[in-house]
XYZ file of C-alpha atoms in Angstrom:
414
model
C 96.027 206.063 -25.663
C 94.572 202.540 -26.354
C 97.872 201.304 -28.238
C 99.846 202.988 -25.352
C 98.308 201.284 -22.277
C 98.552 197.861 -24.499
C 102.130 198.292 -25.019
C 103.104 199.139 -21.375
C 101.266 195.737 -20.408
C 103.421 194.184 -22.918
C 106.657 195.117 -21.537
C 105.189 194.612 -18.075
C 104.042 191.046 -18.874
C 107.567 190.377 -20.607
C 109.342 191.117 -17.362
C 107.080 189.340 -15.027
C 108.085 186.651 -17.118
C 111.737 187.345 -17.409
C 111.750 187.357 -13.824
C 109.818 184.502 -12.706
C 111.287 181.668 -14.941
C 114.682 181.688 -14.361
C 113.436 181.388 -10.365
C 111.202 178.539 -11.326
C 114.216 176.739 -13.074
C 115.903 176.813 -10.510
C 113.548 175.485 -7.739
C 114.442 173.018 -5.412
C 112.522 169.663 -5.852
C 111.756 167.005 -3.500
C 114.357 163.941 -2.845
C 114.066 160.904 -4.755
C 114.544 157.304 -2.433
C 115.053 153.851 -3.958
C 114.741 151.735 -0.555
C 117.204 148.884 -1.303
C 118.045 145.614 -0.319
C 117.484 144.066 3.392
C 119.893 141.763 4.051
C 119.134 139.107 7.196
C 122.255 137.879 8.901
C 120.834 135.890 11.234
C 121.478 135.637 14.291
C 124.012 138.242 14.137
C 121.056 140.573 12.840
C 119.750 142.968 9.777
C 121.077 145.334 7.120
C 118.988 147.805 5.659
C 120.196 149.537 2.230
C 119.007 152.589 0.114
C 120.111 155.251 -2.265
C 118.590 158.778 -2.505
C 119.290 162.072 -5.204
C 118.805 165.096 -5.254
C 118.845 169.020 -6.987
C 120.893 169.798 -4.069
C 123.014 168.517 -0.876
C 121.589 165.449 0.835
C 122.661 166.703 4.890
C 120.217 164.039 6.925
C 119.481 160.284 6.367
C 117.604 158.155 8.927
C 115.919 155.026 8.817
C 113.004 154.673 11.214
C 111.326 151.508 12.293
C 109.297 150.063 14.500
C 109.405 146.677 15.660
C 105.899 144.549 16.283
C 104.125 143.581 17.944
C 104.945 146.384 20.959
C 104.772 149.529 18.643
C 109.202 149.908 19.504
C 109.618 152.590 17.531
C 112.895 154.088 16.458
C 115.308 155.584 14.242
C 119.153 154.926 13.117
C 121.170 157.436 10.969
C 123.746 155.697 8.566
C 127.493 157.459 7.945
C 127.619 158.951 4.965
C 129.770 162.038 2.709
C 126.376 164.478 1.697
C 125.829 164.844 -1.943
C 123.692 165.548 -4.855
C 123.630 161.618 -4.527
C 123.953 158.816 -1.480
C 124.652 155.442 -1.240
C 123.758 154.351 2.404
C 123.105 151.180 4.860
C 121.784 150.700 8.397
C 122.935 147.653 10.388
C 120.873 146.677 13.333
C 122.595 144.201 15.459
C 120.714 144.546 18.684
C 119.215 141.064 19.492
C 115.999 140.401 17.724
C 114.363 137.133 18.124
C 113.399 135.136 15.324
C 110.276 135.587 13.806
C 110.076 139.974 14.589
C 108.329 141.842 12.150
C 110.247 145.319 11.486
C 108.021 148.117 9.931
C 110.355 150.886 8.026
C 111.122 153.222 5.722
C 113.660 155.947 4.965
C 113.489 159.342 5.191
C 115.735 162.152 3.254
C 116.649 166.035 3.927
C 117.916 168.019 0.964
C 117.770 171.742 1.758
C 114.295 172.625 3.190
C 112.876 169.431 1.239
C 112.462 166.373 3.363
C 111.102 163.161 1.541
C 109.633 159.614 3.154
C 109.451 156.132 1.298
C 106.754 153.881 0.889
C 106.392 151.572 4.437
C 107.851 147.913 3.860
C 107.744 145.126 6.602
C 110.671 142.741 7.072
C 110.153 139.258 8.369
C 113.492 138.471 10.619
C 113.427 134.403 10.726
C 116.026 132.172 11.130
C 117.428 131.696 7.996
C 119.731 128.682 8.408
C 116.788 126.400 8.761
C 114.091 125.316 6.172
C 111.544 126.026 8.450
C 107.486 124.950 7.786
C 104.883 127.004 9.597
C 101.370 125.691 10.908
C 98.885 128.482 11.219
C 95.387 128.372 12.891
C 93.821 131.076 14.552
C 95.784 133.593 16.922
C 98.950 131.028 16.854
C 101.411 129.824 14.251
C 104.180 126.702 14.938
C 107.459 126.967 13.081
C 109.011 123.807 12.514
C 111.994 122.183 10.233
C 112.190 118.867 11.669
C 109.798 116.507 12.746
C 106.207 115.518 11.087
C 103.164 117.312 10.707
C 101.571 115.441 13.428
C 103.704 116.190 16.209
C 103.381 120.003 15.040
C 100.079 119.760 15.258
C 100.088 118.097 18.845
C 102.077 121.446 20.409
C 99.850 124.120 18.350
C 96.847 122.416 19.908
C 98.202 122.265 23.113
C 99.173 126.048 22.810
C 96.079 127.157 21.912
C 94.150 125.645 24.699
C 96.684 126.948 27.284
C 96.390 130.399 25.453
C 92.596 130.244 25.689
C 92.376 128.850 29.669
C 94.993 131.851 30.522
C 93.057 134.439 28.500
C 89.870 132.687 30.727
C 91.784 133.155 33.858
C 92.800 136.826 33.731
C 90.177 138.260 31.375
C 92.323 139.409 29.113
C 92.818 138.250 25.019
C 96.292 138.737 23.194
C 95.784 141.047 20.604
C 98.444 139.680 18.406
C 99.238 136.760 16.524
C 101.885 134.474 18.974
C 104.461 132.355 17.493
C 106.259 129.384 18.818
C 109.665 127.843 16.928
C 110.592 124.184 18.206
C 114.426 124.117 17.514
C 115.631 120.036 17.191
C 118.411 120.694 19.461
C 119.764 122.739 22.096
C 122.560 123.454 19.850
C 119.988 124.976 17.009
C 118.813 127.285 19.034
C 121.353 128.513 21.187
C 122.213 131.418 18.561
C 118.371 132.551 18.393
C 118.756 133.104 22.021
C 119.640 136.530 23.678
C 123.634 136.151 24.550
C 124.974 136.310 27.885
C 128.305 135.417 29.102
C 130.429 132.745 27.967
C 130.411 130.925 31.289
C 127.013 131.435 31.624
C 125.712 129.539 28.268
C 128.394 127.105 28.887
C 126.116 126.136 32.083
C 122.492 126.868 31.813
C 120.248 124.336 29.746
C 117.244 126.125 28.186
C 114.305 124.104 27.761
C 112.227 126.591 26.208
C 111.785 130.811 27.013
C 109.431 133.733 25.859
C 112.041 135.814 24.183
C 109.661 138.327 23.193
C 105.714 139.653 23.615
C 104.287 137.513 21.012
C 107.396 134.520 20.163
C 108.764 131.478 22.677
C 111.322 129.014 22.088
C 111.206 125.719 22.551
C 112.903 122.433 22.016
C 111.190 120.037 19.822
C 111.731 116.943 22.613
C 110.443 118.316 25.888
C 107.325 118.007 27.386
C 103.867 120.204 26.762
C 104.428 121.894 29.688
C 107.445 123.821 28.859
C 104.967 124.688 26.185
C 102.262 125.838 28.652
C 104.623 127.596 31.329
C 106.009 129.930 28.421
C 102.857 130.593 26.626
C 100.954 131.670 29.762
C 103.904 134.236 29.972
C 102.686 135.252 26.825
C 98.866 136.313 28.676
C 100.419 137.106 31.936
C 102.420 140.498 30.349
C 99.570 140.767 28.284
C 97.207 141.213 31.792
C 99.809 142.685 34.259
C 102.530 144.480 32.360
C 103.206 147.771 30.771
C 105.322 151.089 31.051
C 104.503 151.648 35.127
C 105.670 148.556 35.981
C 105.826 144.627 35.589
C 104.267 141.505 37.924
C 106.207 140.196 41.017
C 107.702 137.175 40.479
C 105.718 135.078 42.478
C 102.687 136.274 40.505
C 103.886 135.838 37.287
C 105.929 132.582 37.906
C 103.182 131.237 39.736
C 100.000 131.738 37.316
C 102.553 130.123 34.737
C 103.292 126.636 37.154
C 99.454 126.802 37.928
C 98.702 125.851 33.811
C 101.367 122.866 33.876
C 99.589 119.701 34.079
C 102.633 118.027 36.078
C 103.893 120.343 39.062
C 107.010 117.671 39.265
C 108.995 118.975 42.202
C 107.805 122.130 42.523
C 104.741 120.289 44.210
C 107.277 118.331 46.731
C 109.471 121.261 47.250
C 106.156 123.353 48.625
C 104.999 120.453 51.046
C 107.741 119.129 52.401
C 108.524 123.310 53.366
C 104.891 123.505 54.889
C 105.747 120.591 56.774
C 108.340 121.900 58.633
C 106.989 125.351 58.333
C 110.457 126.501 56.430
C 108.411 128.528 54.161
C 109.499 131.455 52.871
C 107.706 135.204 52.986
C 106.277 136.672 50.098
C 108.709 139.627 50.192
C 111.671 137.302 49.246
C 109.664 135.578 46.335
C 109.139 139.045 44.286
C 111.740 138.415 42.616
C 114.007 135.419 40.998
C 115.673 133.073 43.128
C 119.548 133.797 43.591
C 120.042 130.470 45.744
C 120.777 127.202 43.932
C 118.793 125.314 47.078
C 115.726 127.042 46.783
C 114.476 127.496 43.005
C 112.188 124.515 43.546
C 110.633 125.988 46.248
C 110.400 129.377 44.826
C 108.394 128.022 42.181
C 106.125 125.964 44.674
C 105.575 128.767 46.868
C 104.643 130.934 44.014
C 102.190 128.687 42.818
C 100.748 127.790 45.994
C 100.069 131.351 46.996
C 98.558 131.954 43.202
C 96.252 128.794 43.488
C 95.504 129.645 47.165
C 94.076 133.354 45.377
C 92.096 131.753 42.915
C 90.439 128.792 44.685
C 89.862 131.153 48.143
C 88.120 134.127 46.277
C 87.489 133.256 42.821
C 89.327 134.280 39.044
C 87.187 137.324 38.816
C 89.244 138.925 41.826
C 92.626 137.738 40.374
C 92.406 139.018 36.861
C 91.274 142.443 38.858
C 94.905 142.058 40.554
C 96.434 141.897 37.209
C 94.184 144.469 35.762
C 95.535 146.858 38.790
C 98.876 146.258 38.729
C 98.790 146.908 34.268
C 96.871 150.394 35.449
C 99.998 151.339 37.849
C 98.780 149.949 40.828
C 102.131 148.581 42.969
C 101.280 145.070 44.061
C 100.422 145.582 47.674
C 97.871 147.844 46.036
C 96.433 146.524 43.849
C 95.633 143.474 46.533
C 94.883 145.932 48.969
C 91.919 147.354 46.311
C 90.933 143.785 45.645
C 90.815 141.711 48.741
C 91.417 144.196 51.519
C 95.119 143.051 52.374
C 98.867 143.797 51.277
C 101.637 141.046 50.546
C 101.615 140.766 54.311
C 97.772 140.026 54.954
C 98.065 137.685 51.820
C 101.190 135.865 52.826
C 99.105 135.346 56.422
C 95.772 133.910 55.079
C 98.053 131.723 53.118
C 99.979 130.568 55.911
C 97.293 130.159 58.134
C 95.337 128.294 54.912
C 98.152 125.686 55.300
C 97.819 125.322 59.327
C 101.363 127.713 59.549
C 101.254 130.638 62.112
C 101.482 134.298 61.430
C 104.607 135.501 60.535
C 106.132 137.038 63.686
C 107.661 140.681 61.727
C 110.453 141.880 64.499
C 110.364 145.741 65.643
C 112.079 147.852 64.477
C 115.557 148.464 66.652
C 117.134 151.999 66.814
C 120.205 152.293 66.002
C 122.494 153.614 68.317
C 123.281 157.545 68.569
C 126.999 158.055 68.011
C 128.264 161.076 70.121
C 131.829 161.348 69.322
C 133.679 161.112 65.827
C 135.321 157.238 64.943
C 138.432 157.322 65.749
C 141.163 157.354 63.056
C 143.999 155.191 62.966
C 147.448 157.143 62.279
C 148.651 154.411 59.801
C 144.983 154.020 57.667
C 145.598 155.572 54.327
C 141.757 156.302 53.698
C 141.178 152.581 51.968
C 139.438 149.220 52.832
C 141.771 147.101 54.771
C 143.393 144.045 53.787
C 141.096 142.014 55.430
C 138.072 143.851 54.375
C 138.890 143.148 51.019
C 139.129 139.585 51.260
C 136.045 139.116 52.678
C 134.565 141.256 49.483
C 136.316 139.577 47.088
C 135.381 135.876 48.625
C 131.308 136.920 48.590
C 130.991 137.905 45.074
C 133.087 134.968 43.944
C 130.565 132.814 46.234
C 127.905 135.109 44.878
C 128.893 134.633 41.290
C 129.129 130.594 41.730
C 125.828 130.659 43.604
C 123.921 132.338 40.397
C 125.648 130.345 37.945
C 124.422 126.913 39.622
C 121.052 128.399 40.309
C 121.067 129.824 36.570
C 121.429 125.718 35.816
C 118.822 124.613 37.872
C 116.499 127.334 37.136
C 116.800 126.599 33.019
C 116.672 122.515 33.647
C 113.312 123.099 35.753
C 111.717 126.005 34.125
C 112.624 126.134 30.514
């Protein structure tokens, strides 16, 4: 009975075995990824290769990435013929500014099997220049011409303006911020986001924020192209996120406030307060489309921001910011802090400056129409002739207007 029971677990072991291991043989095992090359094209952007295997069809390839210092994340999926065995590449030519840090790696579906490679970071810089970098605390200075000395004159200057806007609004930047001085306004035209032809043909940058944590600037202008941009750099720190973004006049205005020389943004302001041509805060909340009145945009802006600060104190107008980054619209977030709208402000400021209230017309209702338009026997349903014109003339005007003011803006700005 013994020898019996031993020999049926045998023959049962035997086919346990028989059946298992061919199934094991043949399991499916997980992807294998080589993350290739990255190739940097700058400024016409990045290519991203890899190669993957596998025990059986490769269907799904996608590269995702996220780019610093905003947490952007993303994904691209390269063309490819699926196989045992892929050969693929990403490009990304969206416009990145120099100096962005791209977080990646691949991932691979074979099957049910899905494999991820190791994170790499990729350091996008301009790669036509030799460039040196000067590093000290939360700010680093790119440079490729020019001596050590004059480097070392901007970083300072950044940093202080970085620290006295970090003051201002209560805030700190929680990443590192990077500034590249281009020689010429020819260097760094291609490191700047492109617009239309006519429109780089005409504007003049002196210097932009391109991104959260990286402004331009030209090596040869003064520190306060330096100091407009880099308080940018706090001001969308403070006021800025996915509910919304600051009013112009906010924004531009805490920026003027932190150049030393308010050149004729200063004169533009008085001479309007002066003959009380001032305009209401309503048509500063955004950028100026008029050629004539950038200047005073600017001004205005700052005088309102200044008139904030010295009247009631920085404590109150970092709370303004703090509101507006915590989806507060702006005439809330005043409203919560000092107990008036964009209206009460734009009063206290006016009457601040020995200007009257502004007079807001009523409302008019518009008349009740009884009967149906008449209809002309011999209009086909379009605009007439004349109608046309007159559309056709006011976006040309409009489209001239914005260009010059586009100019003006970039030559006083940067």
């Amino acid at each position: 009975m013994a020898r019996n029971r031993a020999l049926l677990l045998a023959v049962v072991t035997a086919a346990l075995f028989i059946a298992v291991a061919p199934q094991n043989a043949g399991a499916q095992t997980a992807p294998t990824i080589t993350a290739g090359s990255v190739d940097n094209n700058f400024p016409d952007g990045i290519v991203f290769h890899a190669s993957a295997a596998a025990s059986e069809t490769i269907t799904d390839v996608r590269l995702r990435y996220e780019i610093l210092p905003d947490g952007t994340s993303a994904s691209a999926k390269p063309d490819f013929t699926p196989g045992a065995s892929v050969e693929v590449e990403v490009v990304l030519d969206t416009y990145l500014p120099p100096g962005t840090i791209i977080n990646y790696h691949w991932e691979v579906r074979a099957g049910d099997e899905v494999a991820e490679s190791p994170e790499q970071s990729f350091f996008y810089d301009d790669v036509r220049f030799q460039w040196e970098k000067l590093e000290a605390g939360n700010l680093s200075v790119y440079y490729y011409t020019g001596d050590d000395s004059a480097a070392q004159a901007l970083h300072d200057v950044g940093v202080q303006v970085l620290s006295d806007a970090e003051a201002l609004l209560d805030v700190q930047v929680p990443f590192p911020v990077n500034v590249w001085i281009y020689d010429s306004r020819e260097d760094m035209a291609p490191a700047l986001q492109r617009t239309s032809p006519t429109y780089e043909s005409g504007v003049i940058t002196l210097g932009v924020r391109v991104a959260s944590d990286t402004v331009l600037v030209l090596g040869d202008v003064s520190y306060d192209t330096l100091r407009h941009e880099l308080t940018h750099v706090v001001t969308a720190v403070a006021g800025d996120s996915a509910f919304g973004s600051l009013p112009f006049w906010l924004d531009e205005g805490t920026a003027v406030r932190f150049q030393q020389d308010k050149g004729g943004y200063k004169t533009a302001i008085e001479e309007a307060i002066e003959s009380g041509d001032v305009l209401s805060v309503h048509e500063i909340t955004t950028s100026p489309g008029e050629a004539d009145k950038v200047s005073l945009f600017y001004g205005q802006s700052w005088s309102i921001v200044s008139f904030l600060i010295d009247t009631y104190g920085q404590e109150k107008f970092a709370q303004v910011f703090a509101g507006i980054k915590s989806g507060e619209l702006p005439d809330d977030a005043l409203e919560t802090v000092y107990g008036f709208d964009q209206d009460g402000l734009e009063n206290a400021w006016r009457e601040a400056n020995g200007l009257p209230a502004r007079v807001t017309p009523e409302p008019t209702e518009a008349p009740q129409q009884t009967d149906a338009p008449s209809v002309r026997s011999d209009d086909d349903g379009g605009a007439s002739t004349s109608t046309l014109i007159a559309i056709a003339v006011g976006v040309l005007a409009l489209a001239a207007l914005v260009g010059f003011g586009g100019i003006t803006l970039a030559r006083k700005v940067g």
